[in-house]
């Protein structure tokens, strides 16, 4: 019997050897590659005799020498050793720990080229996953609705890549701490599929070309400022117009929230971001995409904690006190909130800690504690209390004021949020007479923006605390034409319909996993004239648009917005008409 088991194991090993035999490369081989595209994670894509290798740090248009690290049946991974021919879009990363930190992925790429690549990423997903027709819109002079035949030189797509992408797809991208993923540096939470209990939503590794040269005119022209024609142009022409990505004039120091994991080194507190592909904390004092005041608060908290002998939480043992330091900065008002996430309620020397923070950091008006004693990679626990000051800080998006609590989800790039929401209002086509449903309303940010231009807005969100914040924000702004309700959109919206609510426009702003299939069915049953989709994930966006198109809607226009410069993330606003 033992011999039989041994034979079966040997047979499995032989079978595996047969599957991987005959590859043009082996582990530790050094190869020279032409980089023909880039995945949605920022890896360069090259081929050796038709075999695909992913190379971290390589850009489209480059020739590189690389060392093969790992091989699978259809693809492998390689380490960049030398730039044989560099892309015109390559720049020197200004961050001193860029090669170690996993927060940014594109600091080695010129900003104008990033904007062009992000647009192409959206286009590729619409075409390959959504099977949608994209028309030429003049951004790069190529008819984007036409694809090169499979295997044509310079094209990273084709039938071979469809099989490759299907093999590499990731199921169930989880939302961090129950919030919509916002392009954060992936610092606080391990990437664990399904960690928050989300149902499986397909997320495919996208391979995109076309980022090897900057768009004419630099970032401003690449961002498409002043170039947009009226929505509806694509509807008349029969295809989808994907606009040039709206970028930032100053794409640094844009983040209003820092979430920093805390660890220990040489007996003292360290805090920063996780090293790329690991859970090892890289200590740092400054982050070039964070507001400078966020850096100052984190640095002060770490130093004061060291002086007071505060211990860091240890993931392996479950012991130690300080798990995370979270800082929120209101750009318009200047107010700041500090949240200490602790493994237990008792904080040694808490009065001295608070006193030192108040003395050094005059902009901090709120110091809170969140207690998380669970052995989990989720940041927040169930209890939050105020240690000193207010329980909220106040900020504005446009003319709308928001109260932001310790647990509130609030977009991290306020300048681009105003751009994103402005485009949402434009696509909604509001005249002041419409009824609008906001299907993932959060704390009411989009709902209240829409309420300035609509007759009535209904917002629904499954997180009770978010709805409490949304109602408070509506009251804060004196808005009487907004109704908020707790629950799943696919359950609440049919109840509204049964009560006689008829929506002219439905706005959806789902998490990375995309819309719940039942919500898409609800939209098709409710038949609003317009659907405005705000997306943070091009692959699930394309999947959902396909469902709505098959149900009788036409995708008119897509506007990518760069909410997170120097990262691979891209948001989009989409107009659909019935």
Coordinates of C-alpha atoms in Angstrom, one line a residue:
X1 CA 0.0 0.0 0.0
X2 CA 2.8 2.4 0.9
X3 CA 4.5 1.5 -2.4
X4 CA 1.2 2.4 -4.3
X5 CA 1.1 5.8 -2.5
X6 CA 4.8 6.4 -3.4
X7 CA 4.1 5.5 -7.0
X8 CA 1.2 7.9 -7.2
X9 CA 3.3 10.7 -5.7
X10 CA 6.1 9.9 -8.2
X11 CA 3.6 9.9 -11.0
X12 CA 2.3 13.3 -10.0
X13 CA 5.9 14.7 -10.0
X14 CA 6.6 13.1 -13.4
X15 CA 3.4 14.7 -14.7
X16 CA 4.3 18.1 -13.4
X17 CA 7.8 17.7 -15.0
X18 CA 6.2 17.0 -18.3
X19 CA 3.9 20.0 -18.1
X20 CA 6.9 22.4 -17.5
X21 CA 9.3 20.7 -19.9
X22 CA 10.1 22.2 -23.2
X23 CA 9.9 25.8 -22.0
X24 CA 12.3 28.2 -23.8
X25 CA 13.6 29.4 -20.4
X26 CA 14.5 27.9 -17.1
X27 CA 14.9 29.3 -13.6
X28 CA 18.1 31.4 -13.2
X29 CA 18.5 31.9 -17.0
X30 CA 19.5 35.4 -18.1
X31 CA 17.5 36.6 -21.1
X32 CA 17.2 39.8 -23.1
X33 CA 13.6 40.9 -23.6
X34 CA 11.6 43.5 -25.5
X35 CA 9.0 44.9 -23.1
X36 CA 5.7 45.1 -25.1
X37 CA 3.2 45.9 -22.4
X38 CA 2.5 46.3 -18.7
X39 CA 0.1 44.5 -16.4
X40 CA -2.4 46.3 -14.1
X41 CA 0.1 45.7 -11.3
X42 CA 2.8 47.6 -13.1
X43 CA 4.9 44.7 -14.3
X44 CA 6.6 44.9 -17.7
X45 CA 5.5 42.2 -20.1
X46 CA 8.1 40.5 -22.4
X47 CA 8.3 37.3 -24.4
X48 CA 10.9 34.7 -25.2
X49 CA 9.9 32.6 -28.2
X50 CA 6.3 33.3 -27.4
X51 CA 6.7 32.6 -23.7
X52 CA 5.6 35.4 -21.5
X53 CA 7.7 36.8 -18.7
X54 CA 6.6 39.5 -16.2
X55 CA 9.4 41.9 -15.1
X56 CA 8.9 44.2 -12.2
X57 CA 10.2 47.7 -12.9
X58 CA 10.4 47.4 -16.7
X59 CA 8.4 49.8 -19.0
X60 CA 6.8 49.3 -22.4
X61 CA 9.2 50.0 -25.2
X62 CA 12.3 49.0 -23.3
X63 CA 14.9 46.3 -24.0
X64 CA 16.1 44.7 -20.7
X65 CA 18.3 41.9 -19.5
X66 CA 16.5 39.9 -16.8
X67 CA 17.0 36.8 -14.7
X68 CA 14.3 34.2 -14.7
X69 CA 13.0 33.7 -11.1
X70 CA 10.0 31.4 -11.6
X71 CA 8.4 29.5 -14.4
X72 CA 4.9 28.2 -14.9
X73 CA 3.3 26.5 -17.9
X74 CA 2.2 29.7 -19.8
X75 CA 4.2 32.5 -18.0
X76 CA 7.0 33.2 -15.6
X77 CA 8.6 36.0 -13.6
X78 CA 12.0 37.6 -14.0
X79 CA 14.1 40.2 -12.2
X80 CA 15.3 43.3 -14.0
X81 CA 19.2 43.2 -14.2
X82 CA 20.0 45.8 -16.8
X83 CA 18.4 48.4 -19.0
X84 CA 19.7 47.7 -22.5
X85 CA 17.5 50.3 -24.0
X86 CA 15.5 52.7 -21.8
X87 CA 12.1 54.1 -22.5
X88 CA 11.8 57.8 -23.2
X89 CA 9.2 57.7 -20.4
X90 CA 11.6 56.4 -17.7
X91 CA 12.5 58.9 -14.9
X92 CA 14.5 58.6 -11.7
X93 CA 12.1 57.9 -8.8
X94 CA 12.4 60.8 -6.3
X95 CA 11.5 58.6 -3.3
X96 CA 14.6 57.2 -1.6
X97 CA 12.8 53.9 -0.6
X98 CA 10.8 53.4 -3.8
X99 CA 12.5 50.2 -4.6
X100 CA 11.7 48.8 -1.1
X101 CA 8.2 50.2 -0.5
X102 CA 5.1 48.7 -2.1
X103 CA 3.1 51.9 -1.9
X104 CA 3.8 53.3 -5.3
X105 CA 4.4 51.3 -8.4
X106 CA 5.1 53.9 -11.1
X107 CA 7.5 56.5 -9.8
X108 CA 10.0 55.4 -12.5
X109 CA 7.5 56.4 -15.2
X110 CA 6.9 59.9 -16.5
X111 CA 3.5 61.3 -15.3
X112 CA 2.2 62.1 -18.8
X113 CA 3.0 58.5 -19.7
X114 CA 1.2 57.2 -16.7
X115 CA -2.0 59.1 -17.7
X116 CA -1.8 57.6 -21.2
X117 CA -1.2 54.1 -19.9
X118 CA -4.1 54.3 -17.4
X119 CA -6.4 55.4 -20.2
X120 CA -5.2 52.4 -22.3
X121 CA -5.8 50.1 -19.3
X122 CA -9.4 51.1 -19.2
X123 CA -9.7 50.7 -23.0
X124 CA -8.2 47.3 -23.0
X125 CA -10.5 46.0 -20.3
X126 CA -13.6 47.4 -22.0
X127 CA -12.6 45.6 -25.2
X128 CA -11.2 42.3 -23.8
X129 CA -13.5 41.7 -20.9
X130 CA -16.6 43.7 -21.8
X131 CA -16.3 43.0 -25.5
X132 CA -17.3 46.6 -26.1
X133 CA -16.5 48.8 -29.1
X134 CA -14.3 51.8 -28.3
X135 CA -13.9 54.5 -31.0
X136 CA -11.1 56.8 -31.8
X137 CA -11.2 60.0 -29.8
X138 CA -8.1 61.7 -30.9
X139 CA -5.9 61.2 -27.8
X140 CA -3.2 59.2 -29.5
X141 CA -4.3 59.2 -33.2
X142 CA -5.1 55.5 -33.3
X143 CA -8.6 53.9 -33.9
X144 CA -9.0 52.3 -30.5
X145 CA -11.9 50.2 -31.6
X146 CA -9.7 48.2 -33.9
X147 CA -7.3 45.6 -32.5
X148 CA -4.3 44.1 -34.2
X149 CA -4.5 40.4 -35.1
X150 CA -3.3 38.0 -32.4
X151 CA 0.4 37.6 -32.4
X152 CA 1.2 40.7 -34.4
X153 CA 4.5 42.3 -33.2
X154 CA 4.1 45.0 -30.6
X155 CA 0.7 43.9 -29.4
X156 CA 0.4 42.5 -25.9
X157 CA -3.2 41.3 -26.4
X158 CA -4.6 38.6 -28.6
X159 CA -6.0 35.1 -28.1
X160 CA -2.8 33.9 -26.3
X161 CA -3.2 36.7 -23.7
X162 CA -6.8 35.9 -23.2
X163 CA -5.8 32.4 -22.1
X164 CA -2.9 33.8 -20.0
X165 CA -5.2 36.4 -18.3
X166 CA -7.8 33.8 -17.5
X167 CA -5.1 31.6 -15.9
X168 CA -3.8 34.5 -13.8
X169 CA -7.2 35.9 -12.7
X170 CA -7.7 36.7 -9.0
X171 CA -11.1 36.0 -7.4
X172 CA -12.7 38.1 -4.7
X173 CA -10.6 41.2 -4.3
X174 CA -11.5 42.1 -0.7
X175 CA -12.2 45.6 0.5
X176 CA -10.1 46.9 3.2
X177 CA -11.9 47.2 6.5
X178 CA -15.2 47.2 4.7
X179 CA -14.3 50.4 2.8
X180 CA -13.9 50.9 -0.9
X181 CA -10.3 50.3 -1.8
X182 CA -8.9 53.8 -2.5
X183 CA -5.5 53.1 -4.0
X184 CA -3.8 53.1 -0.6
X185 CA -0.3 52.0 -0.3
X186 CA -1.5 48.5 0.7
X187 CA 0.3 49.2 3.9
X188 CA -2.2 48.2 6.6
X189 CA -3.7 45.0 5.2
X190 CA -2.4 41.9 3.6
X191 CA -3.8 41.1 0.2
X192 CA -5.9 38.1 1.3
X193 CA -8.6 37.1 -1.2
X194 CA -12.0 37.0 0.4
X195 CA -10.6 38.3 3.8
X196 CA -13.6 40.5 4.3
X197 CA -16.1 37.9 3.3
X198 CA -16.8 39.4 -0.1
X199 CA -18.3 37.1 -2.7
X200 CA -16.1 36.3 -5.7
X201 CA -15.8 39.1 -8.2
X202 CA -13.5 38.4 -11.1
X203 CA -10.4 40.6 -11.4
X204 CA -8.2 39.9 -14.3
X205 CA -4.6 40.9 -14.7
X206 CA -4.8 43.4 -17.5
X207 CA -1.9 43.8 -20.0
X208 CA -1.8 47.2 -21.6
X209 CA 0.5 48.8 -24.2
X210 CA 0.9 52.3 -25.4
X211 CA 2.6 53.9 -22.4
X212 CA 6.1 54.2 -23.8
X213 CA 5.8 57.8 -25.0
X214 CA 4.5 60.9 -23.2
X215 CA 1.3 62.4 -24.6
X216 CA 1.9 65.7 -26.6
X217 CA 1.9 68.8 -24.5
X218 CA 2.9 67.2 -21.2
X219 CA 0.5 66.4 -18.3
X220 CA -2.0 69.1 -18.9
X221 CA -2.8 68.1 -22.4
X222 CA -2.6 64.4 -21.6
X223 CA -5.1 65.0 -18.9
X224 CA -7.6 66.2 -21.5
X225 CA -8.2 69.6 -20.0
X226 CA -10.4 71.7 -22.3
X227 CA -10.7 68.9 -24.8
X228 CA -13.9 67.1 -23.9
X229 CA -16.8 67.3 -26.3
X230 CA -20.4 67.0 -25.2
X231 CA -21.5 63.6 -23.8
X232 CA -23.6 61.8 -26.4
X233 CA -21.1 62.1 -29.2
X234 CA -20.2 58.5 -28.9
X235 CA -23.9 57.5 -28.7
X236 CA -24.5 59.1 -32.0
X237 CA -21.4 57.5 -33.6
X238 CA -22.3 54.0 -32.2
X239 CA -19.1 53.4 -30.1
X240 CA -17.7 54.4 -26.8
X241 CA -15.5 57.5 -26.4
X242 CA -12.8 57.0 -23.7
X243 CA -11.5 60.4 -22.8
X244 CA -7.9 61.2 -22.0
X245 CA -7.2 60.7 -18.3
X246 CA -7.8 63.8 -16.1
X247 CA -4.6 64.2 -14.2
X248 CA -3.2 66.6 -11.6
X249 CA -1.1 69.8 -12.2
X250 CA 0.8 68.9 -9.1
X251 CA 0.7 65.1 -8.6
X252 CA 2.5 65.0 -5.2
X253 CA 1.5 65.3 -1.6
X254 CA -2.2 64.7 -2.5
X255 CA -3.2 62.2 0.2
X256 CA -5.3 63.4 3.1
X257 CA -5.1 60.1 5.1
X258 CA -2.2 58.0 6.3
X259 CA -2.7 54.5 7.6
X260 CA 0.7 53.3 9.0
X261 CA 1.4 49.9 10.5
X262 CA 3.6 49.9 13.5
X263 CA 6.3 47.4 14.4
X264 CA 9.4 47.2 16.5
X265 CA 13.1 47.3 15.6
X266 CA 16.1 47.6 18.0
X267 CA 13.6 47.9 20.9
X268 CA 11.8 50.9 19.5
X269 CA 8.7 51.7 17.4
X270 CA 9.0 51.8 13.6
X271 CA 6.2 52.6 11.2
X272 CA 5.9 53.0 7.4
X273 CA 4.7 50.7 4.7
X274 CA 5.1 47.1 3.9
X275 CA 8.0 46.1 1.6
X276 CA 6.8 45.0 -1.8
X277 CA 5.3 41.5 -1.7
X278 CA 5.9 41.0 2.0
X279 CA 4.7 42.0 5.5
X280 CA 8.0 43.5 6.6
X281 CA 7.6 47.1 7.7
X282 CA 9.9 49.7 6.1
X283 CA 10.4 52.5 8.5
X284 CA 10.1 56.0 7.0
X285 CA 9.8 59.6 8.0
X286 CA 8.3 61.0 4.8
X287 CA 6.1 59.9 2.0
X288 CA 6.0 62.0 -1.1
X289 CA 2.3 61.3 -1.9
X290 CA 1.2 62.1 1.7
X291 CA 0.4 65.6 2.9
X292 CA 3.5 66.9 4.8
X293 CA 1.4 67.3 8.0
X294 CA 0.5 63.6 8.0
X295 CA 4.2 62.7 7.9
X296 CA 4.8 65.1 10.9
X297 CA 2.1 63.6 13.0
X298 CA 3.2 60.0 12.4
X299 CA 6.8 60.9 13.1
X300 CA 5.9 62.6 16.3
X301 CA 3.7 59.8 17.5
X302 CA 6.5 57.2 16.9
X303 CA 9.1 59.4 18.7
X304 CA 6.8 60.1 21.7
X305 CA 5.9 56.4 21.9
X306 CA 9.5 55.4 22.0
X307 CA 10.2 57.9 24.8
X308 CA 7.3 56.5 26.8
X309 CA 8.2 52.9 26.2
X310 CA 5.0 52.0 24.2
X311 CA 5.2 48.5 22.8
X312 CA 4.4 47.6 19.2
X313 CA 1.9 44.9 18.3
X314 CA 3.5 41.6 17.1
X315 CA 1.4 39.8 14.5
X316 CA 3.0 36.4 15.3
X317 CA 2.6 36.5 19.0
X318 CA -0.5 38.7 19.3
X319 CA 1.2 40.7 22.0
X320 CA 2.2 44.4 22.2
X321 CA 0.0 47.5 22.1
X322 CA 0.2 49.8 19.2
X323 CA -1.0 48.3 15.9
X324 CA -1.6 51.3 13.5
X325 CA -1.4 55.1 13.5
X326 CA -4.0 56.7 11.3
X327 CA -4.0 60.4 10.5
X328 CA -6.6 62.4 8.6
X329 CA -6.1 65.9 7.3
X330 CA -8.8 68.2 6.1
X331 CA -7.2 70.1 3.3
X332 CA -9.7 73.0 3.3
X333 CA -10.0 73.6 7.0
X334 CA -6.6 72.4 8.1
X335 CA -8.1 70.3 10.9
X336 CA -6.4 66.9 11.7
X337 CA -7.5 63.7 13.5
X338 CA -5.2 61.1 15.0
X339 CA -6.4 57.6 15.6
X340 CA -4.3 55.1 17.6
X341 CA -5.3 51.5 16.9
X342 CA -4.4 49.4 20.0
X343 CA -4.4 45.8 21.0
X344 CA -6.3 46.5 24.2
X345 CA -8.1 49.4 25.9
X346 CA -5.4 50.5 28.4
X347 CA -2.7 52.8 27.2
X348 CA 0.3 53.3 29.5
X349 CA 1.1 57.0 30.1
X350 CA -1.9 58.1 28.0
X351 CA -2.1 61.5 29.6
X352 CA 1.6 62.2 28.9
X353 CA 1.2 61.0 25.3
X354 CA -1.8 63.1 24.6
X355 CA -0.2 66.1 26.3
X356 CA 2.9 65.8 24.2
X357 CA 0.9 65.4 21.0
X358 CA -1.3 68.5 21.8
X359 CA 1.8 70.6 22.6
X360 CA 3.7 69.7 19.4
X361 CA 0.9 69.3 16.8
X362 CA -1.4 72.4 17.0
X363 CA -3.6 71.3 14.0
X364 CA -4.7 68.1 15.7
X365 CA -8.2 68.7 17.1
X366 CA -9.2 65.1 17.6
X367 CA -7.3 62.2 19.2
X368 CA -9.2 58.9 19.1
X369 CA -8.5 55.3 20.1
X370 CA -9.7 52.2 18.3
X371 CA -9.5 48.9 20.1
X372 CA -8.7 45.8 18.0
X373 CA -7.7 42.7 20.0
X374 CA -8.4 40.2 17.1
X375 CA -5.7 38.2 15.4
X376 CA -6.6 39.7 12.0
X377 CA -5.2 41.8 9.3
X378 CA -8.2 44.1 9.4
X379 CA -7.2 47.5 10.7
X380 CA -10.1 48.5 12.9
X381 CA -11.8 46.8 15.8
X382 CA -15.3 47.3 17.0
X383 CA -14.8 50.0 19.7
X384 CA -13.7 53.6 19.0
X385 CA -13.6 56.3 21.7
X386 CA -12.4 59.9 21.9
X387 CA -9.3 60.4 24.0
X388 CA -9.3 64.1 23.6
X389 CA -11.0 66.8 21.5
X390 CA -13.8 66.2 19.0
X391 CA -15.1 63.0 17.5
X392 CA -15.0 64.5 13.9
X393 CA -13.1 66.9 11.8
X394 CA -14.7 69.0 9.0
X395 CA -13.8 69.4 5.4
X396 CA -15.3 70.5 2.1
X397 CA -15.7 69.0 -1.4
X398 CA -16.8 71.9 -3.5
X399 CA -19.4 73.7 -1.5
X400 CA -20.5 70.7 0.5
X401 CA -19.2 70.3 4.1
X402 CA -18.5 66.9 5.5
X403 CA -18.0 65.7 9.1
X404 CA -15.3 63.0 9.1
X405 CA -15.1 60.5 11.9
X406 CA -12.5 57.9 12.8
X407 CA -14.2 55.2 10.8
X408 CA -15.6 57.3 7.9
X409 CA -14.7 56.5 4.4
X410 CA -13.7 59.7 2.7
X411 CA -11.9 60.0 -0.6
X412 CA -8.1 60.5 0.0
X413 CA -7.4 62.9 -2.9
X414 CA -9.7 65.9 -2.3
X415 CA -8.7 67.8 -5.4
X416 CA -9.4 64.9 -7.8
X417 CA -12.5 63.9 -5.8
X418 CA -14.0 67.3 -6.9
X419 CA -13.1 66.5 -10.5
X420 CA -14.6 63.0 -10.2
X421 CA -17.8 64.2 -8.6
X422 CA -18.2 67.1 -11.0
X423 CA -18.0 64.7 -13.9
X424 CA -20.6 62.5 -12.2
X425 CA -23.0 65.4 -11.9
X426 CA -22.4 66.3 -15.6
X427 CA -23.1 62.7 -16.8
X428 CA -26.2 62.6 -14.6
X429 CA -27.6 65.4 -16.8
X430 CA -29.5 67.0 -13.9
X431 CA -31.8 70.0 -14.4
X432 CA -33.3 70.2 -10.9
X433 CA -36.4 68.0 -11.7
X434 CA -34.9 64.5 -11.5
X435 CA -35.0 61.8 -8.9
X436 CA -31.6 60.1 -8.4
X437 CA -30.6 56.9 -6.5
X438 CA -27.1 56.6 -5.2
X439 CA -26.6 52.9 -4.8
X440 CA -23.4 52.9 -2.8
X441 CA -23.7 56.2 -1.0
X442 CA -21.2 55.7 1.9
X443 CA -21.2 58.9 4.1
X444 CA -23.2 60.7 1.4
X445 CA -20.4 62.4 -0.5
X446 CA -21.8 61.8 -4.0
X447 CA -25.4 62.0 -2.8
X448 CA -25.0 65.5 -1.4
X449 CA -23.1 66.6 -4.5
X450 CA -26.0 65.4 -6.6
X451 CA -28.6 66.9 -4.3
X452 CA -27.5 70.4 -5.2
X453 CA -28.8 69.8 -8.7
X454 CA -31.6 67.2 -8.4
X455 CA -35.2 67.3 -7.1
X456 CA -34.7 64.3 -4.8
X457 CA -31.8 61.9 -4.0
X458 CA -32.1 58.5 -2.3
X459 CA -28.9 57.0 -0.9
X460 CA -28.4 53.4 0.3
X461 CA -25.5 51.9 2.0
X462 CA -25.1 48.6 3.8
X463 CA -22.9 50.0 6.6
X464 CA -25.1 51.5 9.4
X465 CA -22.4 53.9 10.7
X466 CA -21.9 55.3 7.2
X467 CA -25.6 56.1 6.9
X468 CA -25.5 57.8 10.3
X469 CA -22.7 60.0 9.0
X470 CA -24.6 60.6 5.7
X471 CA -27.7 61.8 7.6
X472 CA -25.5 64.1 9.8
X473 CA -23.8 65.5 6.7
X474 CA -27.2 66.2 5.0
X475 CA -28.3 68.0 8.2
X476 CA -24.9 69.8 8.4
X477 CA -25.6 71.3 4.9
X478 CA -29.3 71.9 5.4
X479 CA -30.2 69.6 2.6
X480 CA -33.9 68.4 2.9
X481 CA -34.1 66.6 -0.4
X482 CA -32.0 63.6 0.5
X483 CA -33.2 60.3 2.0
X484 CA -30.7 57.7 3.3
X485 CA -31.5 54.1 4.2
X486 CA -29.4 51.2 5.6
X487 CA -29.3 48.0 3.6
X488 CA -28.2 46.2 0.5
X489 CA -29.0 48.2 -2.6
X490 CA -30.5 45.1 -4.3
X491 CA -33.0 44.8 -1.4
X492 CA -33.7 48.5 -0.6
X493 CA -34.1 49.8 -4.2
X494 CA -37.0 47.4 -5.1
X495 CA -38.7 48.4 -1.8
X496 CA -38.4 52.0 -2.9
X497 CA -39.9 51.1 -6.3
X498 CA -42.8 49.3 -4.6
X499 CA -43.5 52.6 -2.7
X500 CA -43.7 54.5 -6.0
X501 CA -40.1 55.9 -6.2
X502 CA -39.1 56.1 -9.9
X503 CA -35.5 57.0 -10.6
X504 CA -34.5 59.1 -13.6
X505 CA -30.8 58.4 -12.8
X506 CA -29.1 55.7 -10.8
X507 CA -25.5 56.3 -9.7
X508 CA -23.3 53.4 -8.6
X509 CA -19.9 53.7 -6.9
X510 CA -19.1 50.1 -5.9
X511 CA -16.0 48.6 -4.2
X512 CA -13.4 46.8 -6.3
X513 CA -15.4 43.7 -6.7
X514 CA -18.0 45.7 -8.7
X515 CA -21.7 45.6 -8.5
X516 CA -23.7 42.8 -6.9
X517 CA -25.4 40.9 -9.7
X518 CA -28.8 41.4 -8.1
X519 CA -28.2 45.2 -8.1
X520 CA -27.6 45.0 -11.9
X521 CA -30.8 43.1 -12.2
X522 CA -32.6 45.7 -10.1
X523 CA -31.2 48.5 -12.4
X524 CA -32.5 46.7 -15.5
X525 CA -35.9 46.2 -13.9
X526 CA -36.1 49.9 -12.7
X527 CA -35.1 51.2 -16.1
X528 CA -33.7 54.7 -15.3
X529 CA -33.0 56.8 -18.3
X530 CA -29.3 57.1 -17.3
X531 CA -26.9 55.1 -15.3
X532 CA -23.7 56.8 -14.1
X533 CA -21.0 54.2 -13.0
X534 CA -18.1 55.4 -10.9
X535 CA -15.4 52.7 -11.0
X536 CA -12.2 52.0 -9.1
X537 CA -11.5 48.7 -11.0
X538 CA -11.5 48.6 -14.8
X539 CA -11.9 44.8 -15.0
X540 CA -15.1 44.5 -12.9
X541 CA -16.3 47.7 -14.6
X542 CA -16.1 46.1 -18.0
X543 CA -17.9 43.0 -16.7
X544 CA -20.7 45.0 -15.2
X545 CA -21.1 47.2 -18.3
X546 CA -21.5 44.1 -20.4
X547 CA -24.4 43.0 -18.3
X548 CA -26.1 46.4 -18.5
X549 CA -25.5 46.6 -22.3
X550 CA -27.0 43.1 -22.7
X551 CA -30.0 44.4 -20.7
X552 CA -30.7 47.3 -23.0
X553 CA -28.3 50.1 -22.0
X554 CA -25.7 51.8 -24.2
X555 CA -22.3 52.9 -22.9
X556 CA -21.8 56.4 -24.2
X557 CA -18.6 57.8 -22.7
X558 CA -15.9 57.0 -20.2
X559 CA -13.8 59.5 -18.3
X560 CA -10.7 58.1 -16.5
X561 CA -9.6 60.2 -13.5
X562 CA -6.2 59.9 -11.9
X563 CA -7.1 59.8 -8.2
X564 CA -3.8 58.1 -7.2
X565 CA -0.8 59.4 -9.2
X566 CA 2.4 57.2 -9.1
X567 CA 0.3 54.1 -8.4
X568 CA -1.4 51.7 -10.9
X569 CA -4.9 52.6 -9.7
X570 CA -7.3 54.5 -12.0
X571 CA -10.9 55.6 -11.4
X572 CA -13.4 56.2 -14.2
X573 CA -16.8 57.8 -14.6
X574 CA -19.1 56.2 -17.1
X575 CA -22.3 57.4 -18.7
X576 CA -24.9 54.9 -19.9
X577 CA -28.3 55.6 -21.5
X578 CA -31.3 53.4 -22.0

